[in-house]
PDB file of C-alpha atoms in Angstrom:
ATOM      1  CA  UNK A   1      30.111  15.817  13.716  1.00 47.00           C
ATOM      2  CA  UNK A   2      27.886  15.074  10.904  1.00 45.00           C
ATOM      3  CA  UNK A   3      25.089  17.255  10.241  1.00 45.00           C
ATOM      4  CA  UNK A   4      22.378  14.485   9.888  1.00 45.00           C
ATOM      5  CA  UNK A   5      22.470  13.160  13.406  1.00 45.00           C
ATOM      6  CA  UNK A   6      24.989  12.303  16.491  1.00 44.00           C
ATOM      7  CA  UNK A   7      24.862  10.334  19.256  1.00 45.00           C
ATOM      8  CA  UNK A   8      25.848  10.544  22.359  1.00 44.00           C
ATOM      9  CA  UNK A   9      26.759   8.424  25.679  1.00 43.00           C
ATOM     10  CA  UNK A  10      24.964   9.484  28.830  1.00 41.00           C
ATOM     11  CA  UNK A  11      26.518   8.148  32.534  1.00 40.00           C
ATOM     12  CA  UNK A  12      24.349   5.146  31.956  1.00 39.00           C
ATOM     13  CA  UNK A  13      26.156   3.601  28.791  1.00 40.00           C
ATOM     14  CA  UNK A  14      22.914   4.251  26.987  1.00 43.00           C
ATOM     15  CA  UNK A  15      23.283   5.319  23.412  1.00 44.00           C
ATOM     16  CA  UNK A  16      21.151   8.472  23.297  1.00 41.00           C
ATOM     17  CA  UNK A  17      19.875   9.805  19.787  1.00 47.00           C
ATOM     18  CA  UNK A  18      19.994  13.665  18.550  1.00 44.00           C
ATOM     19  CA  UNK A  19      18.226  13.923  15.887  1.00 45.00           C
ATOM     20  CA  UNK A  20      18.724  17.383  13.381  1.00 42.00           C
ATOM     21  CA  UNK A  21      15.980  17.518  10.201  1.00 43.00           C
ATOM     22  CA  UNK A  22      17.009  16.298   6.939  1.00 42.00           C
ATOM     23  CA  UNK A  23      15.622  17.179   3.599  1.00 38.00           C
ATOM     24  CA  UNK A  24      12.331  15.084   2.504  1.00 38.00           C
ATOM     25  CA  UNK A  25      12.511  12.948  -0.769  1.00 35.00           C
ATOM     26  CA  UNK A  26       9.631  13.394  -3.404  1.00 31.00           C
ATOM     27  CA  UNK A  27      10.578   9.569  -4.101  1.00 32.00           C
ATOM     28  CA  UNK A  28      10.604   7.922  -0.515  1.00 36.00           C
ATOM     29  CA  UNK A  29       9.105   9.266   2.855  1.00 37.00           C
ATOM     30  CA  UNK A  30      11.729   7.594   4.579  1.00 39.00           C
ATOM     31  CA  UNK A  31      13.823  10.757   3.973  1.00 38.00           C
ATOM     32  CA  UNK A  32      12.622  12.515   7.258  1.00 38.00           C
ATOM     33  CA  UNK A  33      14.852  12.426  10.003  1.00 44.00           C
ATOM     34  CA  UNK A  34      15.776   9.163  11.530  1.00 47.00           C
ATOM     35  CA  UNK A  35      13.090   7.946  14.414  1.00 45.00           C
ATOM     36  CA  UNK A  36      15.440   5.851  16.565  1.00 44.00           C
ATOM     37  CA  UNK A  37      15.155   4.029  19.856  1.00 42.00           C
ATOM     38  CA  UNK A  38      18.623   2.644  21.051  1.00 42.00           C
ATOM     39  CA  UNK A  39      16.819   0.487  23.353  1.00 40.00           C
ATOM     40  CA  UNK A  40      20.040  -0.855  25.856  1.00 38.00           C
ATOM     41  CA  UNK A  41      23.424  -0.196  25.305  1.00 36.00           C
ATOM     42  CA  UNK A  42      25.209  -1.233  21.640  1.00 42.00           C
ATOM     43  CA  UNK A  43      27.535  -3.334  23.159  1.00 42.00           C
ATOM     44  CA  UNK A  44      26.018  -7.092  23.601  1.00 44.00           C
ATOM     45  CA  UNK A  45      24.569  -6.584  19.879  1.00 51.00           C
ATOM     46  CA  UNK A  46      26.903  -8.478  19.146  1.00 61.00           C
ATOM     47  CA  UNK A  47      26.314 -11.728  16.321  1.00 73.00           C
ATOM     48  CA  UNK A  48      22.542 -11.792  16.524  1.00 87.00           C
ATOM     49  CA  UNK A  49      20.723 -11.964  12.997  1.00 95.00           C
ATOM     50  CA  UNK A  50      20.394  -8.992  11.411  1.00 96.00           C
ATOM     51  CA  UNK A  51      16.992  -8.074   9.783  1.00 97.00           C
ATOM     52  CA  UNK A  52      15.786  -4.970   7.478  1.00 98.00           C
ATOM     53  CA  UNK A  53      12.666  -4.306   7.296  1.00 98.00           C
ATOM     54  CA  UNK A  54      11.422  -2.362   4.305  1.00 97.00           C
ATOM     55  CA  UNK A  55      10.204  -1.770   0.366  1.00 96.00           C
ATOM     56  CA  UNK A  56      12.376  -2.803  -2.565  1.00 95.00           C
ATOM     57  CA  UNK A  57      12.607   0.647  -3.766  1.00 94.00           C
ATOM     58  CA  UNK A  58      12.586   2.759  -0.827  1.00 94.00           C
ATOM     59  CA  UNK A  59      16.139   5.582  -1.315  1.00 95.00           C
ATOM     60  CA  UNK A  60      16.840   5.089   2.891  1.00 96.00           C
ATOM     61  CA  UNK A  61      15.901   1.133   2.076  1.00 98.00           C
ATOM     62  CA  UNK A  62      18.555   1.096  -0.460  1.00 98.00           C
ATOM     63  CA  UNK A  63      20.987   3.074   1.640  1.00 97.00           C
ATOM     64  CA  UNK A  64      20.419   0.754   5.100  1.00 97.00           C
ATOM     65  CA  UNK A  65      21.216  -2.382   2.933  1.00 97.00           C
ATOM     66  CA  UNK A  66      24.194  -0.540   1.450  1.00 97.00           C
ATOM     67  CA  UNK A  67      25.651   0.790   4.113  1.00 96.00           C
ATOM     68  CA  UNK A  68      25.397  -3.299   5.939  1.00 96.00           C
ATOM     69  CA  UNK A  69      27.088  -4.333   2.977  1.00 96.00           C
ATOM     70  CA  UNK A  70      29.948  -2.407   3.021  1.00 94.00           C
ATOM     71  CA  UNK A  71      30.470  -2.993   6.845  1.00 93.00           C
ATOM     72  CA  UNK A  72      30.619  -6.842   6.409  1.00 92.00           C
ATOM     73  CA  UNK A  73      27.268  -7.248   8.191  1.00 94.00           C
ATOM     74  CA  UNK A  74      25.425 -10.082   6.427  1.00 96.00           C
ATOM     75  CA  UNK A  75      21.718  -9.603   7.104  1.00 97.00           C
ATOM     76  CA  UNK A  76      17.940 -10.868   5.737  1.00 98.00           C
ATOM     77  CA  UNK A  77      15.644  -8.650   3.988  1.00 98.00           C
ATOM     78  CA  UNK A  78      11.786  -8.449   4.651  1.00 98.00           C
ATOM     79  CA  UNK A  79      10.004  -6.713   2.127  1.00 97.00           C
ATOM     80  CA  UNK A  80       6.722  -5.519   3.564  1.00 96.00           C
ATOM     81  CA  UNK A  81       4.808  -6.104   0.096  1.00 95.00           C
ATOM     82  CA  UNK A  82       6.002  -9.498  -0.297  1.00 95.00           C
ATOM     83  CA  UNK A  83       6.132 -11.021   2.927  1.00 95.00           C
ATOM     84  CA  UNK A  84       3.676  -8.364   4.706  1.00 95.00           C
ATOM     85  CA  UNK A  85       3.347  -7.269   8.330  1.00 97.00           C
ATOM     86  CA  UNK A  86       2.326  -9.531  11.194  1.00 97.00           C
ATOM     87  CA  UNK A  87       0.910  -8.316  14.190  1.00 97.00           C
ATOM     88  CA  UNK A  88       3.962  -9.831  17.001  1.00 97.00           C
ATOM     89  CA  UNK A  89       5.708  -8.621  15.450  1.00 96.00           C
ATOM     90  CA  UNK A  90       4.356  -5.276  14.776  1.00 97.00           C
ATOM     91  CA  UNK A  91       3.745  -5.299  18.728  1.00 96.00           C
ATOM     92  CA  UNK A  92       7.092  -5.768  19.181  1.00 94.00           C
ATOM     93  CA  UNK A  93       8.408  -2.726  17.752  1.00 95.00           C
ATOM     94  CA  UNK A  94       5.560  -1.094  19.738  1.00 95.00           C
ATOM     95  CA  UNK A  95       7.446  -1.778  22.485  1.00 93.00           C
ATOM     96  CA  UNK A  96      10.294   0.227  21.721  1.00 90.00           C
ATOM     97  CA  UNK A  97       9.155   3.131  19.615  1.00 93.00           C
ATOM     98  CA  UNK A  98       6.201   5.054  20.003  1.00 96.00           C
ATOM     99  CA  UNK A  99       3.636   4.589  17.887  1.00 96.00           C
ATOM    100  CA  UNK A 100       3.846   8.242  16.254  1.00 94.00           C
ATOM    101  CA  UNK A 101       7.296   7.565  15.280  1.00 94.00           C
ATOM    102  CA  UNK A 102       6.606   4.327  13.627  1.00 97.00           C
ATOM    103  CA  UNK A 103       3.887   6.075  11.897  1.00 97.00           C
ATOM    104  CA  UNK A 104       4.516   7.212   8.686  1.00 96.00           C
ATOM    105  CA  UNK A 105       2.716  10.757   8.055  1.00 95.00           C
ATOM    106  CA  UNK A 106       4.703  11.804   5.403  1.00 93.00           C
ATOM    107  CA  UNK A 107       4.544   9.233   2.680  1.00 92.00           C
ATOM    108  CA  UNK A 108       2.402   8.218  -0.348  1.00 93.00           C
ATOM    109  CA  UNK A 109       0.263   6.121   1.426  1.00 95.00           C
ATOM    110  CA  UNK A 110      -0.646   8.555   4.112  1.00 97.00           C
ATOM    111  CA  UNK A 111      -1.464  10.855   1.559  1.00 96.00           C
ATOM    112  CA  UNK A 112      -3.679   8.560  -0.386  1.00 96.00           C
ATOM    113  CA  UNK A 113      -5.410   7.649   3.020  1.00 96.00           C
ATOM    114  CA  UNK A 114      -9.547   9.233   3.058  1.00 96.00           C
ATOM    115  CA  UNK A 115      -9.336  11.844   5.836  1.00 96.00           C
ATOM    116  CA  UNK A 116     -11.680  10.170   7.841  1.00 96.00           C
ATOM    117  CA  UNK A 117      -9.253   7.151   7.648  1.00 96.00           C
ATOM    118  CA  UNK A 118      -6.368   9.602   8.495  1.00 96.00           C
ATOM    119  CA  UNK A 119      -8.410  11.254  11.315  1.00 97.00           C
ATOM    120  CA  UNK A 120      -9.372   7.800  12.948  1.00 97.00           C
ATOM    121  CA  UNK A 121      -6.098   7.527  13.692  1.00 97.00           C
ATOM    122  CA  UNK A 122      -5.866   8.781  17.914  1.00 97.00           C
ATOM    123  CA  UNK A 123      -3.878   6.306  19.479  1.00 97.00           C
ATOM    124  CA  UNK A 124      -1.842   3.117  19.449  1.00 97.00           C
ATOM    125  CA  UNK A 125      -4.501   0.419  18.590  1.00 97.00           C
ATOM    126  CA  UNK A 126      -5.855   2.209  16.081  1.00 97.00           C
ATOM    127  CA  UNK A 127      -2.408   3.153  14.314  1.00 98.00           C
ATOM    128  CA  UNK A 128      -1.427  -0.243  14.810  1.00 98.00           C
ATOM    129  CA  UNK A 129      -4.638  -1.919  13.110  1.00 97.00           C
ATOM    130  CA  UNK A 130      -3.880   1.153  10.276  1.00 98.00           C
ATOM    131  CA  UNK A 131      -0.027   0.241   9.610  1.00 98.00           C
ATOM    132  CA  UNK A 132      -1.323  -3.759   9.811  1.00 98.00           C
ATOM    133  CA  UNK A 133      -3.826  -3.346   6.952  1.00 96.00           C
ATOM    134  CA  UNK A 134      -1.353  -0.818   5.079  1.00 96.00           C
ATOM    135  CA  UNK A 135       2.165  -2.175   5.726  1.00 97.00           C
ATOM    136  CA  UNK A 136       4.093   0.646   3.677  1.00 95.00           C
ATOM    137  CA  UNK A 137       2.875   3.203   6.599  1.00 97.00           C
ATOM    138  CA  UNK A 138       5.802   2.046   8.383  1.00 97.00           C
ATOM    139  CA  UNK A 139       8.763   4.559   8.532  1.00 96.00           C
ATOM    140  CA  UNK A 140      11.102   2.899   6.838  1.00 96.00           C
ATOM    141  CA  UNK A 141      13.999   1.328   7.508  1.00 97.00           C
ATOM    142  CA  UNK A 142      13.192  -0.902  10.599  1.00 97.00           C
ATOM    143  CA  UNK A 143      15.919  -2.459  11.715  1.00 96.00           C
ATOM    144  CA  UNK A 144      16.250  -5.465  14.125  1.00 95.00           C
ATOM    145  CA  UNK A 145      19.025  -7.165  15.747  1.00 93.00           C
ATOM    146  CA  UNK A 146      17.736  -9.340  18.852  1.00 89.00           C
ATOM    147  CA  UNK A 147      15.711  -7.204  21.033  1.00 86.00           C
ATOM    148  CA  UNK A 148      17.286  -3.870  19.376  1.00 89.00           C
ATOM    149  CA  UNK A 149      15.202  -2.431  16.981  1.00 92.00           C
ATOM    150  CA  UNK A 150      16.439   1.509  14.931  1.00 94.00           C
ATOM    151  CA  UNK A 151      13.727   3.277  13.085  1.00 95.00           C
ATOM    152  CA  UNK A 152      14.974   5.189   9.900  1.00 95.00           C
ATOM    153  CA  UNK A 153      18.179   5.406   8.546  1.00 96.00           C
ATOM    154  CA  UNK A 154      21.289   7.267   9.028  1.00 94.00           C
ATOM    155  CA  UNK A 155      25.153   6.507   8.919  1.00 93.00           C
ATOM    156  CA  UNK A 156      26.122   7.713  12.517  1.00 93.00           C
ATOM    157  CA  UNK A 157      23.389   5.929  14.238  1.00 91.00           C
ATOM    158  CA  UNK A 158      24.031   2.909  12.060  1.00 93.00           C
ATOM    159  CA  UNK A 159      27.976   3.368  12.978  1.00 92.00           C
ATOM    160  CA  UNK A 160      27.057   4.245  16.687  1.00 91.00           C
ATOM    161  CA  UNK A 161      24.775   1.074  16.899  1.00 89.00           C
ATOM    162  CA  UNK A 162      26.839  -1.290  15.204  1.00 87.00           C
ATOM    163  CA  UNK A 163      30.348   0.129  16.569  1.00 79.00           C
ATOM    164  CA  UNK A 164      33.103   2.443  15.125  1.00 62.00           C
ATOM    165  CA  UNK A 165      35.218   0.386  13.134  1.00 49.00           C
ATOM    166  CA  UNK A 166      32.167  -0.461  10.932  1.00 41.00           C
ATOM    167  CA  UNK A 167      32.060   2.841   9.301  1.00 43.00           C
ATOM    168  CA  UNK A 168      35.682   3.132   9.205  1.00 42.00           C
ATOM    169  CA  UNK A 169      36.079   0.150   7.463  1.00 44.00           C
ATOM    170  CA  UNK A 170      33.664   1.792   4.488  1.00 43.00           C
ATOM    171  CA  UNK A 171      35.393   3.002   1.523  1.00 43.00           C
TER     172      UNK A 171
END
């Protein structure tokens, strides 16, 4: 078992998420542990478009679209400073993760944030109206396939999510 993060299948044939503390980056906040909702089961992912959702040069950015390379999984990327945030979409996510794990507390941009900015920040609409008027407050990377949506990156979830053979067939 890796020490970054398993999963595991409970009676349901729902993909379940452990989640064990990784080292944080000076360079990219994305280095906490992976915030992941495996909304459904992984099977029925299946050939839906894949999209990443991220900075240009985020490290766990860079290591999502690596690792999809290498498995053969062609995918779009949406940088948040080029083609910004919108709100549906935003919402959608919202759906699936909670709003303090979309959140990103531990980046530059946080940081940078007045505390009274940082304070105002309670609950869901007001996170939400934060991360839409700051897009690089999202943890990073979000990743989408149809209704399926993984906060963060890691290789087991990305190998549990997309299937087995994927990371086998990395070199």
């Amino acid at each position: 078992m890796d020490a970054s993060a398993s999963t595991a299948r409970s009676s349901s044939s729902v993909l379940t998420p452990r989640r064990v503390p990784k080292p944080r980056s000076t360079i990219c906040c994305a280095e906490t542990e992976p915030v992941t909702r495996l909304e459904g089961t992984a099977a029925g992912v299946g050939d839906a478009p894949i999209t990443v959702f991220g900075i240009q040069n985020c490290d766990q950015v860079r290591r999502a679209r690596a690792w999809l390379q290498a498995a053969g999984r062609p995918y779009r990327f949406h940088d948040f400073r080029v083609d910004g945030l919108q709100p549906e979409l935003l919402a959608g996510w919202l759906r699936h993760v909670p709003w303090d794990s979309l959140l990103n507390r531990r980046g530059t941009t946080w940081r940078k944030l007045d505390e009274s900015r940082r304070a105002a920040v309670t609950d869901q609409l007001s996170a939400s109206e934060l991360m839409l008027a700051e897009p690089t407050l999202v943890k990073r990377p979000v990743l989408q396939q149809g209704q399926k949506t993984l906060v963060g990156f890691s290789e087991p979830l990305y190998s549990a999510f997309f299937g087995p053979q994927d990371g086998a067939s990395r070199s």
